[in-house]
PDB file of N, CA, C and O in Angstrom, chain B, residues numbered from 101:
ATOM      1  N   UNK B 101      10.721  25.827  28.355  1.00  0.00           N
ATOM      2  CA  UNK B 101      10.712  25.198  27.337  1.00  0.00           C
ATOM      3  C   UNK B 101       8.965  24.446  26.739  1.00  0.00           C
ATOM      4  O   UNK B 101       8.360  24.216  25.692  1.00  0.00           O
ATOM      5  N   UNK B 102       8.701  24.247  29.043  1.00  0.00           N
ATOM      6  CA  UNK B 102       7.265  23.341  28.192  1.00  0.00           C
ATOM      7  C   UNK B 102       5.930  24.312  27.159  1.00  0.00           C
ATOM      8  O   UNK B 102       4.942  23.983  26.504  1.00  0.00           O
ATOM      9  N   UNK B 103       6.571  25.520  27.479  1.00  0.00           N
ATOM     10  CA  UNK B 103       5.633  26.222  27.529  1.00  0.00           C
ATOM     11  C   UNK B 103       5.771  26.929  25.311  1.00  0.00           C
ATOM     12  O   UNK B 103       5.113  27.747  24.668  1.00  0.00           O
ATOM     13  N   UNK B 104       6.986  25.999  24.951  1.00  0.00           N
ATOM     14  CA  UNK B 104       7.201  25.731  23.677  1.00  0.00           C
ATOM     15  C   UNK B 104       6.564  25.170  23.261  1.00  0.00           C
ATOM     16  O   UNK B 104       5.552  25.410  22.602  1.00  0.00           O
ATOM     17  N   UNK B 105       7.048  24.271  23.577  1.00  0.00           N
ATOM     18  CA  UNK B 105       6.336  22.616  22.974  1.00  0.00           C
ATOM     19  C   UNK B 105       4.911  22.277  23.172  1.00  0.00           C
ATOM     20  O   UNK B 105       4.508  21.225  22.675  1.00  0.00           O
ATOM     21  N   UNK B 106       4.204  22.929  23.744  1.00  0.00           N
ATOM     22  CA  UNK B 106       2.569  23.279  24.291  1.00  0.00           C
ATOM     23  C   UNK B 106       2.110  24.306  23.635  1.00  0.00           C
ATOM     24  O   UNK B 106       0.885  24.306  23.755  1.00  0.00           O
ATOM     25  N   UNK B 107       2.755  25.873  22.501  1.00  0.00           N
ATOM     26  CA  UNK B 107       2.216  26.336  21.492  1.00  0.00           C
ATOM     27  C   UNK B 107       2.505  26.036  20.913  1.00  0.00           C
ATOM     28  O   UNK B 107       1.868  26.470  19.953  1.00  0.00           O
ATOM     29  N   UNK B 108       3.823  24.878  20.339  1.00  0.00           N
ATOM     30  CA  UNK B 108       4.024  24.662  19.191  1.00  0.00           C
ATOM     31  C   UNK B 108       2.954  23.833  18.039  1.00  0.00           C
ATOM     32  O   UNK B 108       2.629  24.128  16.889  1.00  0.00           O
ATOM     33  N   UNK B 109       2.421  22.133  19.345  1.00  0.00           N
ATOM     34  CA  UNK B 109       1.382  21.661  19.780  1.00  0.00           C
ATOM     35  C   UNK B 109      -0.043  22.388  19.203  1.00  0.00           C
ATOM     36  O   UNK B 109      -0.845  22.191  18.291  1.00  0.00           O
ATOM     37  N   UNK B 110       0.092  23.057  19.975  1.00  0.00           N
ATOM     38  CA  UNK B 110      -0.764  24.302  19.436  1.00  0.00           C
ATOM     39  C   UNK B 110      -1.531  24.463  18.083  1.00  0.00           C
ATOM     40  O   UNK B 110      -2.666  24.251  17.656  1.00  0.00           O
ATOM     41  N   UNK B 111      -0.295  24.964  17.609  1.00  0.00           N
ATOM     42  CA  UNK B 111      -0.407  25.675  16.516  1.00  0.00           C
ATOM     43  C   UNK B 111      -0.467  24.423  15.077  1.00  0.00           C
ATOM     44  O   UNK B 111      -1.199  24.289  14.096  1.00  0.00           O
ATOM     45  N   UNK B 112       0.096  24.075  15.338  1.00  0.00           N
ATOM     46  CA  UNK B 112       0.327  22.713  15.058  1.00  0.00           C
ATOM     47  C   UNK B 112      -1.360  21.580  14.257  1.00  0.00           C
ATOM     48  O   UNK B 112      -1.855  21.326  13.159  1.00  0.00           O
ATOM     49  N   UNK B 113      -1.556  21.328  15.475  1.00  0.00           N
ATOM     50  CA  UNK B 113      -3.066  21.523  15.754  1.00  0.00           C
ATOM     51  C   UNK B 113      -4.206  22.002  15.274  1.00  0.00           C
ATOM     52  O   UNK B 113      -5.135  21.484  14.654  1.00  0.00           O
ATOM     53  N   UNK B 114      -3.893  23.532  15.823  1.00  0.00           N
ATOM     54  CA  UNK B 114      -5.029  24.091  14.430  1.00  0.00           C
ATOM     55  C   UNK B 114      -4.833  24.943  13.283  1.00  0.00           C
ATOM     56  O   UNK B 114      -5.707  25.561  12.676  1.00  0.00           O
ATOM     57  N   UNK B 115      -3.457  24.908  13.023  1.00  0.00           N
ATOM     58  CA  UNK B 115      -3.305  24.193  11.339  1.00  0.00           C
ATOM     59  C   UNK B 115      -3.846  23.477  10.866  1.00  0.00           C
ATOM     60  O   UNK B 115      -4.866  23.540  10.180  1.00  0.00           O
ATOM     61  N   UNK B 116      -3.108  22.524  11.229  1.00  0.00           N
ATOM     62  CA  UNK B 116      -4.190  20.878  10.552  1.00  0.00           C
ATOM     63  C   UNK B 116      -4.755  21.101   9.853  1.00  0.00           C
ATOM     64  O   UNK B 116      -4.731  21.366   8.651  1.00  0.00           O
ATOM     65  N   UNK B 117      -6.187  20.873  11.628  1.00  0.00           N
ATOM     66  CA  UNK B 117      -7.268  20.612  11.216  1.00  0.00           C
ATOM     67  C   UNK B 117      -8.414  21.802  10.221  1.00  0.00           C
ATOM     68  O   UNK B 117      -9.380  21.738   9.461  1.00  0.00           O
ATOM     69  N   UNK B 118      -7.442  22.905  10.910  1.00  0.00           N
ATOM     70  CA  UNK B 118      -7.814  24.163   9.642  1.00  0.00           C
ATOM     71  C   UNK B 118      -7.968  22.718   8.605  1.00  0.00           C
ATOM     72  O   UNK B 118      -8.754  21.785   8.449  1.00  0.00           O
ATOM     73  N   UNK B 119      -5.970  23.496   7.732  1.00  0.00           N
ATOM     74  CA  UNK B 119      -6.152  22.499   6.392  1.00  0.00           C
ATOM     75  C   UNK B 119      -7.633  21.535   5.821  1.00  0.00           C
ATOM     76  O   UNK B 119      -8.248  21.675   4.764  1.00  0.00           O
ATOM     77  N   UNK B 120      -7.878  20.605   6.898  1.00  0.00           N
ATOM     78  CA  UNK B 120      -8.468  19.228   6.973  1.00  0.00           C
ATOM     79  C   UNK B 120      -9.612  19.486   6.236  1.00  0.00           C
ATOM     80  O   UNK B 120      -9.960  19.154   5.103  1.00  0.00           O
ATOM     81  N   UNK B 121     -10.427  20.538   7.632  1.00  0.00           N
ATOM     82  CA  UNK B 121     -11.496  21.246   7.285  1.00  0.00           C
ATOM     83  C   UNK B 121     -12.032  21.213   6.060  1.00  0.00           C
ATOM     84  O   UNK B 121     -12.880  20.491   5.536  1.00  0.00           O
ATOM     85  N   UNK B 122     -11.007  22.662   5.477  1.00  0.00           N
ATOM     86  CA  UNK B 122     -10.506  23.089   3.864  1.00  0.00           C
ATOM     87  C   UNK B 122     -10.742  22.138   2.771  1.00  0.00           C
ATOM     88  O   UNK B 122     -11.505  22.199   1.807  1.00  0.00           O
ATOM     89  N   UNK B 123      -9.978  21.320   3.118  1.00  0.00           N
ATOM     90  CA  UNK B 123      -9.917  19.738   2.341  1.00  0.00           C
ATOM     91  C   UNK B 123     -10.708  19.457   1.736  1.00  0.00           C
ATOM     92  O   UNK B 123     -10.832  19.212   0.536  1.00  0.00           O
ATOM     93  N   UNK B 124     -11.714  19.481   3.065  1.00  0.00           N
ATOM     94  CA  UNK B 124     -12.814  18.073   2.997  1.00  0.00           C
ATOM     95  C   UNK B 124     -14.188  19.067   1.371  1.00  0.00           C
ATOM     96  O   UNK B 124     -14.622  18.744   0.265  1.00  0.00           O
ATOM     97  N   UNK B 125     -14.314  20.627   2.583  1.00  0.00           N
ATOM     98  CA  UNK B 125     -15.223  21.643   1.424  1.00  0.00           C
ATOM     99  C   UNK B 125     -14.743  22.056   0.729  1.00  0.00           C
ATOM    100  O   UNK B 125     -15.237  23.114   0.337  1.00  0.00           O
ATOM    101  N   UNK B 126     -13.309  21.536  -0.038  1.00  0.00           N
ATOM    102  CA  UNK B 126     -13.151  21.946  -1.653  1.00  0.00           C
ATOM    103  C   UNK B 126     -13.104  20.251  -2.470  1.00  0.00           C
ATOM    104  O   UNK B 126     -13.896  19.669  -3.211  1.00  0.00           O
ATOM    105  N   UNK B 127     -12.180  20.002  -2.070  1.00  0.00           N
ATOM    106  CA  UNK B 127     -12.211  18.612  -2.852  1.00  0.00           C
ATOM    107  C   UNK B 127     -13.487  17.406  -2.440  1.00  0.00           C
ATOM    108  O   UNK B 127     -13.847  16.566  -3.265  1.00  0.00           O
ATOM    109  N   UNK B 128     -13.957  17.475  -1.319  1.00  0.00           N
ATOM    110  CA  UNK B 128     -14.382  15.919  -1.408  1.00  0.00           C
ATOM    111  C   UNK B 128     -14.116  14.809  -0.312  1.00  0.00           C
ATOM    112  O   UNK B 128     -14.829  14.004   0.288  1.00  0.00           O
ATOM    113  N   UNK B 129     -12.445  15.202  -0.322  1.00  0.00           N
ATOM    114  CA  UNK B 129     -11.839  14.001   0.129  1.00  0.00           C
ATOM    115  C   UNK B 129     -10.607  14.737   1.357  1.00  0.00           C
ATOM    116  O   UNK B 129     -10.516  15.906   0.981  1.00  0.00           O
ATOM    117  N   UNK B 130      -9.885  14.596   2.317  1.00  0.00           N
ATOM    118  CA  UNK B 130      -8.693  15.270   2.985  1.00  0.00           C
ATOM    119  C   UNK B 130      -7.609  15.398   1.579  1.00  0.00           C
ATOM    120  O   UNK B 130      -7.704  14.716   0.558  1.00  0.00           O
ATOM    121  N   UNK B 131      -6.765  16.274   1.807  1.00  0.00           N
ATOM    122  CA  UNK B 131      -5.539  16.691   0.583  1.00  0.00           C
ATOM    123  C   UNK B 131      -4.279  16.411   2.112  1.00  0.00           C
ATOM    124  O   UNK B 131      -3.665  17.354   2.611  1.00  0.00           O
ATOM    125  N   UNK B 132      -4.138  14.906   2.617  1.00  0.00           N
ATOM    126  CA  UNK B 132      -2.937  14.723   3.599  1.00  0.00           C
ATOM    127  C   UNK B 132      -1.541  15.232   3.437  1.00  0.00           C
ATOM    128  O   UNK B 132      -0.711  15.224   4.346  1.00  0.00           O
ATOM    129  N   UNK B 133      -1.250  15.843   1.766  1.00  0.00           N
ATOM    130  CA  UNK B 133       0.226  16.377   2.065  1.00  0.00           C
ATOM    131  C   UNK B 133      -0.057  18.040   3.136  1.00  0.00           C
ATOM    132  O   UNK B 133       0.468  18.585   4.107  1.00  0.00           O
ATOM    133  N   UNK B 134      -1.202  18.290   2.189  1.00  0.00           N
ATOM    134  CA  UNK B 134      -1.100  19.756   2.490  1.00  0.00           C
ATOM    135  C   UNK B 134      -1.608  19.545   4.619  1.00  0.00           C
ATOM    136  O   UNK B 134      -1.021  20.264   5.427  1.00  0.00           O
ATOM    137  N   UNK B 135      -2.320  18.861   4.940  1.00  0.00           N
ATOM    138  CA  UNK B 135      -2.326  18.633   6.613  1.00  0.00           C
ATOM    139  C   UNK B 135      -1.246  18.548   7.128  1.00  0.00           C
ATOM    140  O   UNK B 135      -0.702  19.512   7.668  1.00  0.00           O
ATOM    141  N   UNK B 136      -0.756  17.432   7.061  1.00  0.00           N
ATOM    142  CA  UNK B 136       1.051  17.405   7.370  1.00  0.00           C
ATOM    143  C   UNK B 136       1.922  18.987   6.790  1.00  0.00           C
ATOM    144  O   UNK B 136       1.821  19.866   7.645  1.00  0.00           O
ATOM    145  N   UNK B 137       2.456  19.285   5.938  1.00  0.00           N
ATOM    146  CA  UNK B 137       2.515  20.308   5.832  1.00  0.00           C
ATOM    147  C   UNK B 137       1.873  21.443   6.812  1.00  0.00           C
ATOM    148  O   UNK B 137       2.496  21.876   7.782  1.00  0.00           O
ATOM    149  N   UNK B 138       0.942  21.753   6.562  1.00  0.00           N
ATOM    150  CA  UNK B 138       0.641  22.040   7.843  1.00  0.00           C
ATOM    151  C   UNK B 138       0.995  22.155   9.433  1.00  0.00           C
ATOM    152  O   UNK B 138       1.271  23.136  10.123  1.00  0.00           O
ATOM    153  N   UNK B 139       0.884  20.853   9.722  1.00  0.00           N
ATOM    154  CA  UNK B 139       1.069  20.232  11.144  1.00  0.00           C
ATOM    155  C   UNK B 139       2.534  21.193  10.863  1.00  0.00           C
ATOM    156  O   UNK B 139       2.539  22.398  11.116  1.00  0.00           O
ATOM    157  N   UNK B 140       3.740  20.479  10.313  1.00  0.00           N
ATOM    158  CA  UNK B 140       5.390  21.420  10.587  1.00  0.00           C
ATOM    159  C   UNK B 140       5.360  21.988  10.500  1.00  0.00           C
ATOM    160  O   UNK B 140       6.376  22.585  10.857  1.00  0.00           O
ATOM    161  N   UNK B 141       4.276  22.824   9.928  1.00  0.00           N
ATOM    162  CA  UNK B 141       4.333  24.189   9.658  1.00  0.00           C
ATOM    163  C   UNK B 141       4.461  24.971  11.224  1.00  0.00           C
ATOM    164  O   UNK B 141       5.182  25.805  11.770  1.00  0.00           O
ATOM    165  N   UNK B 142       3.098  23.999  11.593  1.00  0.00           N
ATOM    166  CA  UNK B 142       2.639  25.118  12.359  1.00  0.00           C
ATOM    167  C   UNK B 142       3.605  25.039  13.923  1.00  0.00           C
ATOM    168  O   UNK B 142       3.754  25.814  14.867  1.00  0.00           O
ATOM    169  N   UNK B 143       4.181  23.528  13.545  1.00  0.00           N
ATOM    170  CA  UNK B 143       5.110  23.073  14.467  1.00  0.00           C
ATOM    171  C   UNK B 143       6.727  23.775  14.788  1.00  0.00           C
ATOM    172  O   UNK B 143       7.563  23.816  15.691  1.00  0.00           O
ATOM    173  N   UNK B 144       6.540  24.207  13.572  1.00  0.00           N
ATOM    174  CA  UNK B 144       8.406  24.758  13.738  1.00  0.00           C
ATOM    175  C   UNK B 144       7.777  25.944  13.439  1.00  0.00           C
ATOM    176  O   UNK B 144       8.344  26.134  12.363  1.00  0.00           O
ATOM    177  N   UNK B 145       6.718  27.307  13.613  1.00  0.00           N
ATOM    178  CA  UNK B 145       6.355  28.480  14.179  1.00  0.00           C
ATOM    179  C   UNK B 145       6.297  28.817  15.821  1.00  0.00           C
ATOM    180  O   UNK B 145       6.497  29.781  16.560  1.00  0.00           O
ATOM    181  N   UNK B 146       5.916  27.486  15.919  1.00  0.00           N
ATOM    182  CA  UNK B 146       5.702  27.833  17.507  1.00  0.00           C
ATOM    183  C   UNK B 146       7.154  27.672  18.063  1.00  0.00           C
ATOM    184  O   UNK B 146       7.779  28.687  18.372  1.00  0.00           O
ATOM    185  N   UNK B 147       7.630  26.621  18.182  1.00  0.00           N
ATOM    186  CA  UNK B 147       8.732  26.074  18.867  1.00  0.00           C
ATOM    187  C   UNK B 147       9.686  27.205  17.851  1.00  0.00           C
ATOM    188  O   UNK B 147      10.387  27.854  18.628  1.00  0.00           O
ATOM    189  N   UNK B 148       9.790  27.386  17.255  1.00  0.00           N
ATOM    190  CA  UNK B 148      11.215  28.554  16.834  1.00  0.00           C
ATOM    191  C   UNK B 148      11.025  29.441  16.905  1.00  0.00           C
ATOM    192  O   UNK B 148      11.515  30.259  17.683  1.00  0.00           O
ATOM    193  N   UNK B 149       9.677  29.691  15.536  1.00  0.00           N
ATOM    194  CA  UNK B 149       9.601  31.748  15.457  1.00  0.00           C
ATOM    195  C   UNK B 149       9.140  32.548  16.182  1.00  0.00           C
ATOM    196  O   UNK B 149       9.212  33.774  16.267  1.00  0.00           O
ATOM    197  N   UNK B 150       8.739  31.922  16.617  1.00  0.00           N
ATOM    198  CA  UNK B 150       7.661  32.966  18.023  1.00  0.00           C
ATOM    199  C   UNK B 150       8.249  32.720  18.935  1.00  0.00           C
ATOM    200  O   UNK B 150       8.224  33.803  19.520  1.00  0.00           O
ATOM    201  N   UNK B 151       8.803  32.061  19.546  1.00  0.00           N
ATOM    202  CA  UNK B 151       9.530  32.714  21.018  1.00  0.00           C
ATOM    203  C   UNK B 151      10.757  34.305  20.357  1.00  0.00           C
ATOM    204  O   UNK B 151      10.920  35.479  20.687  1.00  0.00           O
ATOM    205  N   UNK B 152      11.337  33.348  19.300  1.00  0.00           N
ATOM    206  CA  UNK B 152      12.496  34.763  18.416  1.00  0.00           C
ATOM    207  C   UNK B 152      11.212  36.398  18.862  1.00  0.00           C
ATOM    208  O   UNK B 152      11.023  37.291  19.688  1.00  0.00           O
ATOM    209  N   UNK B 153      10.756  35.886  17.748  1.00  0.00           N
ATOM    210  CA  UNK B 153       9.293  37.251  17.559  1.00  0.00           C
ATOM    211  C   UNK B 153       9.074  37.440  18.676  1.00  0.00           C
ATOM    212  O   UNK B 153       9.535  38.558  18.904  1.00  0.00           O
ATOM    213  N   UNK B 154       8.244  36.677  20.391  1.00  0.00           N
ATOM    214  CA  UNK B 154       7.893  37.188  20.913  1.00  0.00           C
ATOM    215  C   UNK B 154       9.215  38.133  22.401  1.00  0.00           C
ATOM    216  O   UNK B 154       8.833  38.709  23.420  1.00  0.00           O
ATOM    217  N   UNK B 155      11.031  37.896  21.823  1.00  0.00           N
ATOM    218  CA  UNK B 155      11.420  38.087  23.034  1.00  0.00           C
ATOM    219  C   UNK B 155      11.936  39.420  22.099  1.00  0.00           C
ATOM    220  O   UNK B 155      12.075  40.574  22.504  1.00  0.00           O
ATOM    221  N   UNK B 156      12.157  38.935  20.818  1.00  0.00           N
ATOM    222  CA  UNK B 156      12.115  40.545  20.254  1.00  0.00           C
ATOM    223  C   UNK B 156      11.672  41.505  20.174  1.00  0.00           C
ATOM    224  O   UNK B 156      12.398  42.498  20.201  1.00  0.00           O
ATOM    225  N   UNK B 157      10.067  41.641  20.021  1.00  0.00           N
ATOM    226  CA  UNK B 157       8.955  42.688  20.880  1.00  0.00           C
ATOM    227  C   UNK B 157       9.177  42.609  22.309  1.00  0.00           C
ATOM    228  O   UNK B 157       8.667  43.686  22.618  1.00  0.00           O
ATOM    229  N   UNK B 158       9.534  42.155  23.296  1.00  0.00           N
ATOM    230  CA  UNK B 158       9.609  42.715  24.625  1.00  0.00           C
ATOM    231  C   UNK B 158      10.859  43.892  24.497  1.00  0.00           C
ATOM    232  O   UNK B 158      10.834  45.080  24.819  1.00  0.00           O
ATOM    233  N   UNK B 159      12.304  42.812  23.707  1.00  0.00           N
ATOM    234  CA  UNK B 159      12.964  43.096  24.190  1.00  0.00           C
ATOM    235  C   UNK B 159      13.030  44.960  23.129  1.00  0.00           C
ATOM    236  O   UNK B 159      14.156  45.340  22.807  1.00  0.00           O
ATOM    237  N   UNK B 160      12.519  45.337  22.964  1.00  0.00           N
ATOM    238  CA  UNK B 160      11.859  46.598  21.965  1.00  0.00           C
ATOM    239  C   UNK B 160      11.042  47.338  22.650  1.00  0.00           C
ATOM    240  O   UNK B 160      11.068  48.555  22.468  1.00  0.00           O
ATOM    241  N   UNK B 161      10.066  46.715  23.664  1.00  0.00           N
ATOM    242  CA  UNK B 161       9.035  47.380  24.480  1.00  0.00           C
ATOM    243  C   UNK B 161       9.951  48.430  25.572  1.00  0.00           C
ATOM    244  O   UNK B 161       9.922  49.633  25.830  1.00  0.00           O
ATOM    245  N   UNK B 162      10.993  46.912  26.169  1.00  0.00           N
ATOM    246  CA  UNK B 162      11.468  47.264  26.952  1.00  0.00           C
ATOM    247  C   UNK B 162      12.949  49.105  27.521  1.00  0.00           C
ATOM    248  O   UNK B 162      13.262  49.684  28.561  1.00  0.00           O
ATOM    249  N   UNK B 163      13.485  49.270  25.292  1.00  0.00           N
ATOM    250  CA  UNK B 163      14.012  50.076  25.757  1.00  0.00           C
ATOM    251  C   UNK B 163      13.172  51.251  25.117  1.00  0.00           C
ATOM    252  O   UNK B 163      13.580  52.329  24.684  1.00  0.00           O
ATOM    253  N   UNK B 164      12.538  51.004  25.146  1.00  0.00           N
ATOM    254  CA  UNK B 164      11.212  52.707  24.247  1.00  0.00           C
ATOM    255  C   UNK B 164      10.586  53.323  25.695  1.00  0.00           C
ATOM    256  O   UNK B 164       9.805  54.275  25.675  1.00  0.00           O
TER     257      UNK B 164
END
């Protein structure tokens, strides 16, 4: 379970920082709604979606 949370916060941090940098480059001020959205999206992907995909991939390779 700790690995899920670590991956989730890793994806969330990476996505929000990249969105922060892009918003500074394009608009010269941070777009906070986008940054929060990327943070929540990365957290959701890392905690819920990624473990499911990893499990599905391992089962597929195990059966082959």
